[in-house]
mmCIF file of C-alpha atoms in Angstrom:
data_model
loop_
_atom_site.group_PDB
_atom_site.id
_atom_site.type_symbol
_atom_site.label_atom_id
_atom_site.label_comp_id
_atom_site.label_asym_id
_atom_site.label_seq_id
_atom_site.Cartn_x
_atom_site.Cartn_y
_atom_site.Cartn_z
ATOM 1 C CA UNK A 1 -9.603 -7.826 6.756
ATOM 2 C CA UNK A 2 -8.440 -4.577 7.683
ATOM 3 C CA UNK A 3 -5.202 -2.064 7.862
ATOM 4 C CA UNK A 4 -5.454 -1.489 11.255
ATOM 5 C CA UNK A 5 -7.215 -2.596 14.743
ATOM 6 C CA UNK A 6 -10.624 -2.154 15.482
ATOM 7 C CA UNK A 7 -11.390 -1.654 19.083
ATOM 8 C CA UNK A 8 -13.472 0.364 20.976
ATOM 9 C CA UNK A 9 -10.659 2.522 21.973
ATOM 10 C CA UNK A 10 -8.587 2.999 18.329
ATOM 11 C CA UNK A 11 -11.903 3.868 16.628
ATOM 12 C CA UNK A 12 -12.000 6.812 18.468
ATOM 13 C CA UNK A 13 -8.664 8.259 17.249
ATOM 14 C CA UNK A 14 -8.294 6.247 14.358
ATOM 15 C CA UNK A 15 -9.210 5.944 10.499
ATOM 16 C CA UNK A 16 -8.859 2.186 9.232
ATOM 17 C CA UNK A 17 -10.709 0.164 6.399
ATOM 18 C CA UNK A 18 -11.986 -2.585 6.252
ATOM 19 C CA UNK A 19 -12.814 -5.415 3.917
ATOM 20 C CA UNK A 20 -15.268 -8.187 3.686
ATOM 21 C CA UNK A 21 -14.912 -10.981 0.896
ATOM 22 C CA UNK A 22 -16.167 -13.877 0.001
ATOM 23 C CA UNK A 23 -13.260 -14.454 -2.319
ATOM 24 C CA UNK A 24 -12.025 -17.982 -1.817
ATOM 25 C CA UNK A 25 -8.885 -17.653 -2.220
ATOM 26 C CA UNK A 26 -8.492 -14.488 -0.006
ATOM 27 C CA UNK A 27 -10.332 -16.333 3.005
ATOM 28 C CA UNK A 28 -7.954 -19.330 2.870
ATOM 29 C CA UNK A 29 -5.243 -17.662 2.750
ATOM 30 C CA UNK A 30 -6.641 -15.502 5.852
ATOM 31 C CA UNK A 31 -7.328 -19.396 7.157
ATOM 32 C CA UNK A 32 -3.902 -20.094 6.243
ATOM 33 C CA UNK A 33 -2.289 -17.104 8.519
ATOM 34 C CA UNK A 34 -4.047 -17.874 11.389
ATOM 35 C CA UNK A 35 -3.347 -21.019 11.301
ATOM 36 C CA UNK A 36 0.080 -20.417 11.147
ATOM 37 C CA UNK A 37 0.183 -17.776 13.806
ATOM 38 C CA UNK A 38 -2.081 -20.261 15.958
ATOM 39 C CA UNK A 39 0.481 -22.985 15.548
ATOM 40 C CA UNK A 40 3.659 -21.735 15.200
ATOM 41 C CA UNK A 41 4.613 -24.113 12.269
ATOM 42 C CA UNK A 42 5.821 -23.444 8.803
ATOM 43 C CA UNK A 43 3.645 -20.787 6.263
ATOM 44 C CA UNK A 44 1.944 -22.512 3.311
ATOM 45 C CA UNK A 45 2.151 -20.893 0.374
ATOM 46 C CA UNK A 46 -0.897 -18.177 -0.188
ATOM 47 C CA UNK A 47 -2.372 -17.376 -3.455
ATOM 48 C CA UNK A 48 -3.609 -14.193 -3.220
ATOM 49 C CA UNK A 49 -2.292 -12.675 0.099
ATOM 50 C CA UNK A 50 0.692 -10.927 0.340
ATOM 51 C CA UNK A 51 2.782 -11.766 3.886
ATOM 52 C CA UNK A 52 5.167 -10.208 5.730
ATOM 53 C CA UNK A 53 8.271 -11.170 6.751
ATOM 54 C CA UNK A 54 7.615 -13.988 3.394
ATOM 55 C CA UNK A 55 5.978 -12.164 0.064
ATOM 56 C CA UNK A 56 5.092 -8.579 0.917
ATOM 57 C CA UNK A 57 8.457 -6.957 0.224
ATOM 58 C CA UNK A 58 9.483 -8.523 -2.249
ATOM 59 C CA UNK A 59 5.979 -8.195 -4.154
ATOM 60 C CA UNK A 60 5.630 -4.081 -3.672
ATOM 61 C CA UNK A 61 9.196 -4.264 -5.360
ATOM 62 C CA UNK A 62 8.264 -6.227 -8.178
ATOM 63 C CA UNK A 63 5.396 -3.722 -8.959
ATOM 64 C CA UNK A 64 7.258 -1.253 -8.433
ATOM 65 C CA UNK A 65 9.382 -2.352 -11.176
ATOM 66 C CA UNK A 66 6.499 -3.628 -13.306
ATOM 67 C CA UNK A 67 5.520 0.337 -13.261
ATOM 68 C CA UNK A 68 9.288 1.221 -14.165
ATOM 69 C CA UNK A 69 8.987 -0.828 -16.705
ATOM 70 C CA UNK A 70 6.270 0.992 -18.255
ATOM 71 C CA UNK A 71 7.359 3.921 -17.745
ATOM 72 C CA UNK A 72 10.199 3.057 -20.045
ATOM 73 C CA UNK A 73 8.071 1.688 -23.030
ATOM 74 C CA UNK A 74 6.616 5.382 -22.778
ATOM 75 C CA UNK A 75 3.351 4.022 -21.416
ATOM 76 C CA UNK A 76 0.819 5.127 -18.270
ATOM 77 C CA UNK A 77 3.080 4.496 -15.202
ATOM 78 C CA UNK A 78 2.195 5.880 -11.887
ATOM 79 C CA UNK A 79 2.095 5.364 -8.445
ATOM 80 C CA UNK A 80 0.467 6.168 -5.638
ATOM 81 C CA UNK A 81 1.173 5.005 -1.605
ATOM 82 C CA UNK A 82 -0.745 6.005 1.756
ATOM 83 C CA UNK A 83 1.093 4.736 4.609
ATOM 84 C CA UNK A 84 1.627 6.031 8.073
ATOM 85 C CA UNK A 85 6.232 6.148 7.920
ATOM 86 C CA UNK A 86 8.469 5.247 4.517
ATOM 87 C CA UNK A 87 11.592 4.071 5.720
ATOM 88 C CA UNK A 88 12.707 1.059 4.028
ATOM 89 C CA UNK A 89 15.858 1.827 2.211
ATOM 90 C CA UNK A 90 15.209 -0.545 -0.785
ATOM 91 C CA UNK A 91 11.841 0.578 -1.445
ATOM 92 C CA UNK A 92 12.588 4.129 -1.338
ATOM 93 C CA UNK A 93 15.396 3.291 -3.989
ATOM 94 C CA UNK A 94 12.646 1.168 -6.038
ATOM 95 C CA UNK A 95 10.267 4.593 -6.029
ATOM 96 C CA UNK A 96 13.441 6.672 -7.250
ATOM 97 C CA UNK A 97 14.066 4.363 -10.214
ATOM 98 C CA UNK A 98 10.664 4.545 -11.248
ATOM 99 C CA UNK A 99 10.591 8.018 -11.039
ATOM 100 C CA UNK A 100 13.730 8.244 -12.815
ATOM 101 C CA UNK A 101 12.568 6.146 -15.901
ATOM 102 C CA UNK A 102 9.337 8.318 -16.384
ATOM 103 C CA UNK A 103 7.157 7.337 -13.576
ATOM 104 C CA UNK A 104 4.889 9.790 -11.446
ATOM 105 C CA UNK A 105 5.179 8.940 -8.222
ATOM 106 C CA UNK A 106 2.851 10.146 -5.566
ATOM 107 C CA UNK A 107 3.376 9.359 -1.063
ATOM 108 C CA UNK A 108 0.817 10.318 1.055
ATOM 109 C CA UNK A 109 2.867 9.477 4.607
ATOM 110 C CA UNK A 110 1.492 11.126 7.657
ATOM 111 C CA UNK A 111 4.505 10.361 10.123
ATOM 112 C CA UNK A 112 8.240 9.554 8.838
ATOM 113 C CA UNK A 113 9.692 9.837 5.336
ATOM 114 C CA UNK A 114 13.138 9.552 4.600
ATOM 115 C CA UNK A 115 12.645 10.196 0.681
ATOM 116 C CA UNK A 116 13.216 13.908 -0.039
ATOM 117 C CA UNK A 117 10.970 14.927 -3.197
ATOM 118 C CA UNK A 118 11.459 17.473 -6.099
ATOM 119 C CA UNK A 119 15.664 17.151 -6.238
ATOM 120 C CA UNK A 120 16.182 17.944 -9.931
ATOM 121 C CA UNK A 121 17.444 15.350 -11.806
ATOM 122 C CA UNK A 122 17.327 12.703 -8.891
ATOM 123 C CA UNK A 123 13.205 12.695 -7.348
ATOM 124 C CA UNK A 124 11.509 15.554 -9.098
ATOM 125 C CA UNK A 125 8.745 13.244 -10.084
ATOM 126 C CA UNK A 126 8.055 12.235 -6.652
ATOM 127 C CA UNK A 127 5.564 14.604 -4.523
ATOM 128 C CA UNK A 128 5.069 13.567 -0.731
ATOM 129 C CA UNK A 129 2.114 14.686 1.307
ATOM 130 C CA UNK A 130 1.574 14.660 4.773
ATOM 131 C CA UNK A 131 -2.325 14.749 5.886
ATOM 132 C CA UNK A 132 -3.027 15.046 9.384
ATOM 133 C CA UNK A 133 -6.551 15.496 10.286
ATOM 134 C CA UNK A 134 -9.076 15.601 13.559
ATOM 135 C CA UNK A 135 -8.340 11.364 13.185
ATOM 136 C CA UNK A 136 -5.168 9.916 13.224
ATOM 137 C CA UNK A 137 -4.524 8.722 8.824
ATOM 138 C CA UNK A 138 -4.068 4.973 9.769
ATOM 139 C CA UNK A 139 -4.759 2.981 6.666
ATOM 140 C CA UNK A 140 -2.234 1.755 4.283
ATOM 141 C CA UNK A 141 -3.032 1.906 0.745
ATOM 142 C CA UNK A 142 -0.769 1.164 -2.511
ATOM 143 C CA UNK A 143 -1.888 1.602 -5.743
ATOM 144 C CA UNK A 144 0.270 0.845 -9.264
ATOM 145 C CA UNK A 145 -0.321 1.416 -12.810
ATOM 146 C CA UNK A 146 1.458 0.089 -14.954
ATOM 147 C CA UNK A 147 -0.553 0.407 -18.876
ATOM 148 C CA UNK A 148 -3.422 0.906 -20.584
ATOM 149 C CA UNK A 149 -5.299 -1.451 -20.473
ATOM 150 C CA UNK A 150 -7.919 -2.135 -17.367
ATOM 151 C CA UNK A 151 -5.818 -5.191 -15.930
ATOM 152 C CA UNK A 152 -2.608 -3.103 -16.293
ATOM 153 C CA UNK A 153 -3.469 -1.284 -12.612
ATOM 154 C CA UNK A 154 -3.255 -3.146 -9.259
ATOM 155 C CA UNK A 155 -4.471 -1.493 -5.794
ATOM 156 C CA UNK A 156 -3.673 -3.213 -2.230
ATOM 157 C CA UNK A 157 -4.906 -2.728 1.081
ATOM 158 C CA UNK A 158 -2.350 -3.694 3.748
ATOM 159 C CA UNK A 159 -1.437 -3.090 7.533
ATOM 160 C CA UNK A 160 2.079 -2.680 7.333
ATOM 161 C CA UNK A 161 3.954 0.468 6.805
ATOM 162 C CA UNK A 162 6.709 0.561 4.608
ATOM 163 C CA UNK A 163 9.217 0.301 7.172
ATOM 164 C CA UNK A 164 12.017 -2.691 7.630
ATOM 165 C CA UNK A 165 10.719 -3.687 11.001
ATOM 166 C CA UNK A 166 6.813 -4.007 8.951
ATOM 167 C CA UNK A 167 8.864 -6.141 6.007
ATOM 168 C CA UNK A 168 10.407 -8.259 8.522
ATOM 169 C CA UNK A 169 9.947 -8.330 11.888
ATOM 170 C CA UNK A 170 5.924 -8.037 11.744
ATOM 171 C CA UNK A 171 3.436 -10.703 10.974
ATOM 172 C CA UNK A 172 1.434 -8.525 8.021
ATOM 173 C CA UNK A 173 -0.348 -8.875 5.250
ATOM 174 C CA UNK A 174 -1.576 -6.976 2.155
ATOM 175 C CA UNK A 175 -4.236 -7.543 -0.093
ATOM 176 C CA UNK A 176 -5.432 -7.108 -3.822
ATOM 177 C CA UNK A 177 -8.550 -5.211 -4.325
ATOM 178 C CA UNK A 178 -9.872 -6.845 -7.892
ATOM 179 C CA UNK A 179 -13.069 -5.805 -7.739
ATOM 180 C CA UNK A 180 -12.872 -2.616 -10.235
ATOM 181 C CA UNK A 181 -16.130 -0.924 -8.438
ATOM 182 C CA UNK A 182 -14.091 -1.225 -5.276
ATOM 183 C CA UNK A 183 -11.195 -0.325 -6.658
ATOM 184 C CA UNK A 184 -12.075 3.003 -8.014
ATOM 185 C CA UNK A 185 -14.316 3.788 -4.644
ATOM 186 C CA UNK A 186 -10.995 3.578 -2.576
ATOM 187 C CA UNK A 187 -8.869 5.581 -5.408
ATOM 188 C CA UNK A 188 -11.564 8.219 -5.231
ATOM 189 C CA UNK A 189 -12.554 8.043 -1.565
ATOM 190 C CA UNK A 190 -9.105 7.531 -0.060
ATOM 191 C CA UNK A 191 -6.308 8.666 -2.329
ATOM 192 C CA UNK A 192 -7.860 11.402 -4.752
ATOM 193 C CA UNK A 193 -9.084 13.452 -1.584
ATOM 194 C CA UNK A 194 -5.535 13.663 -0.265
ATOM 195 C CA UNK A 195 -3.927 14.386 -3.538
ATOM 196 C CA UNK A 196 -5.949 17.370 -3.902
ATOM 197 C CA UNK A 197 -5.710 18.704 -0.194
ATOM 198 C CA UNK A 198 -4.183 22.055 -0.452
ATOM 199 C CA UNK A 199 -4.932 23.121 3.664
ATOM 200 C CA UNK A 200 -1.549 24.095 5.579
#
């Protein structure tokens, strides 16, 4: 799986990952997709893959709230999201909330964003980054924590932007990365770098 397309012409210009698994689950419900799009009949219900238009909204909601949530008990909550635009109106208003209950809040969005950070009182625990470098920032990451304890964090890999026509009028998916090696290599290889890029 990947967050973008690989061809010989967008791996010149751009920066995707990509993901191979042997995780059962994961490759039936990739099955499951193409099957779908191959047929044009109804979606069966996937287990660990996250669909849009069906699951993917309303899933990056729901941890969105699980880190609000946290965030209210007085316990670890942050987030962190790496997408190319962040235009969808709900989502935006999810990230506020958290921020508002105690939540750090951290966008890394090369292109649009319609969520102004640091307005006192309102999204002053929200900091927004835009990284453009010698390859166009393609890949679409999401990560949530949401406790203490190791299970209490959950990172995705996705190809949709956080945009309305992504949500629902794309065929995309998203993806949990479990593996906790591979977890922390893309927090440290593809979010930490950005968070600490200080180049104008």
């Amino acid at each position: 799986m990947s967050t973008g397309n690989y061809n010989p012409k967008a791996a010149r210009l751009y920066t995707d990952l990509g993901y191979f698994t042997a995780e059962s689950d994961l490759t039936a419900d990739a099955d499951a997709v193409f099957q779908q799009l191959a047929s044009l009949g109804r979606t069966k219900p996937l287990r660990a893959l996250l669909q849009a238009p069906f699951t993917l909204h309303k899933q990056m909601l729901a941890h969105i709230a699980k880190v609000k949530a946290a965030a209210e008990a007085g316990l670890p909550a942050r987030i962190v999201v790496k997408v190319n635009a962040l235009t969808d109106v709900p989502l935006m208003q999810a990230l506020v909330q958290a921020a508002q209950a105690g939540a750090d809040v951290d966008l890394i969005v090369r292109g649009a964003c319609m969520l102004p950070p640091g307005i006192p009182g309102v999204t002053d625990r929200i900091r927004v980054r835009s990284v453009v470098g010698r390859f166009l920032e393609h890949s679409r990451v999401a990560y949530f924590r949401f406790g203490v304890q190791d299970e209490d964090e959950a990172l995705f890999l996705s190809s949709a932007d956080w945009m309305s026509r992504n949500m629902f009028g794309r065929i995309e998916v998203a993806w949990p990365v479990r593996n906790a090696a591979l977890r922390q290599r893309v927090i440290d290889e593809c979010l930490v770098p950005y968070l600490h890029d200080r180049q104008d």
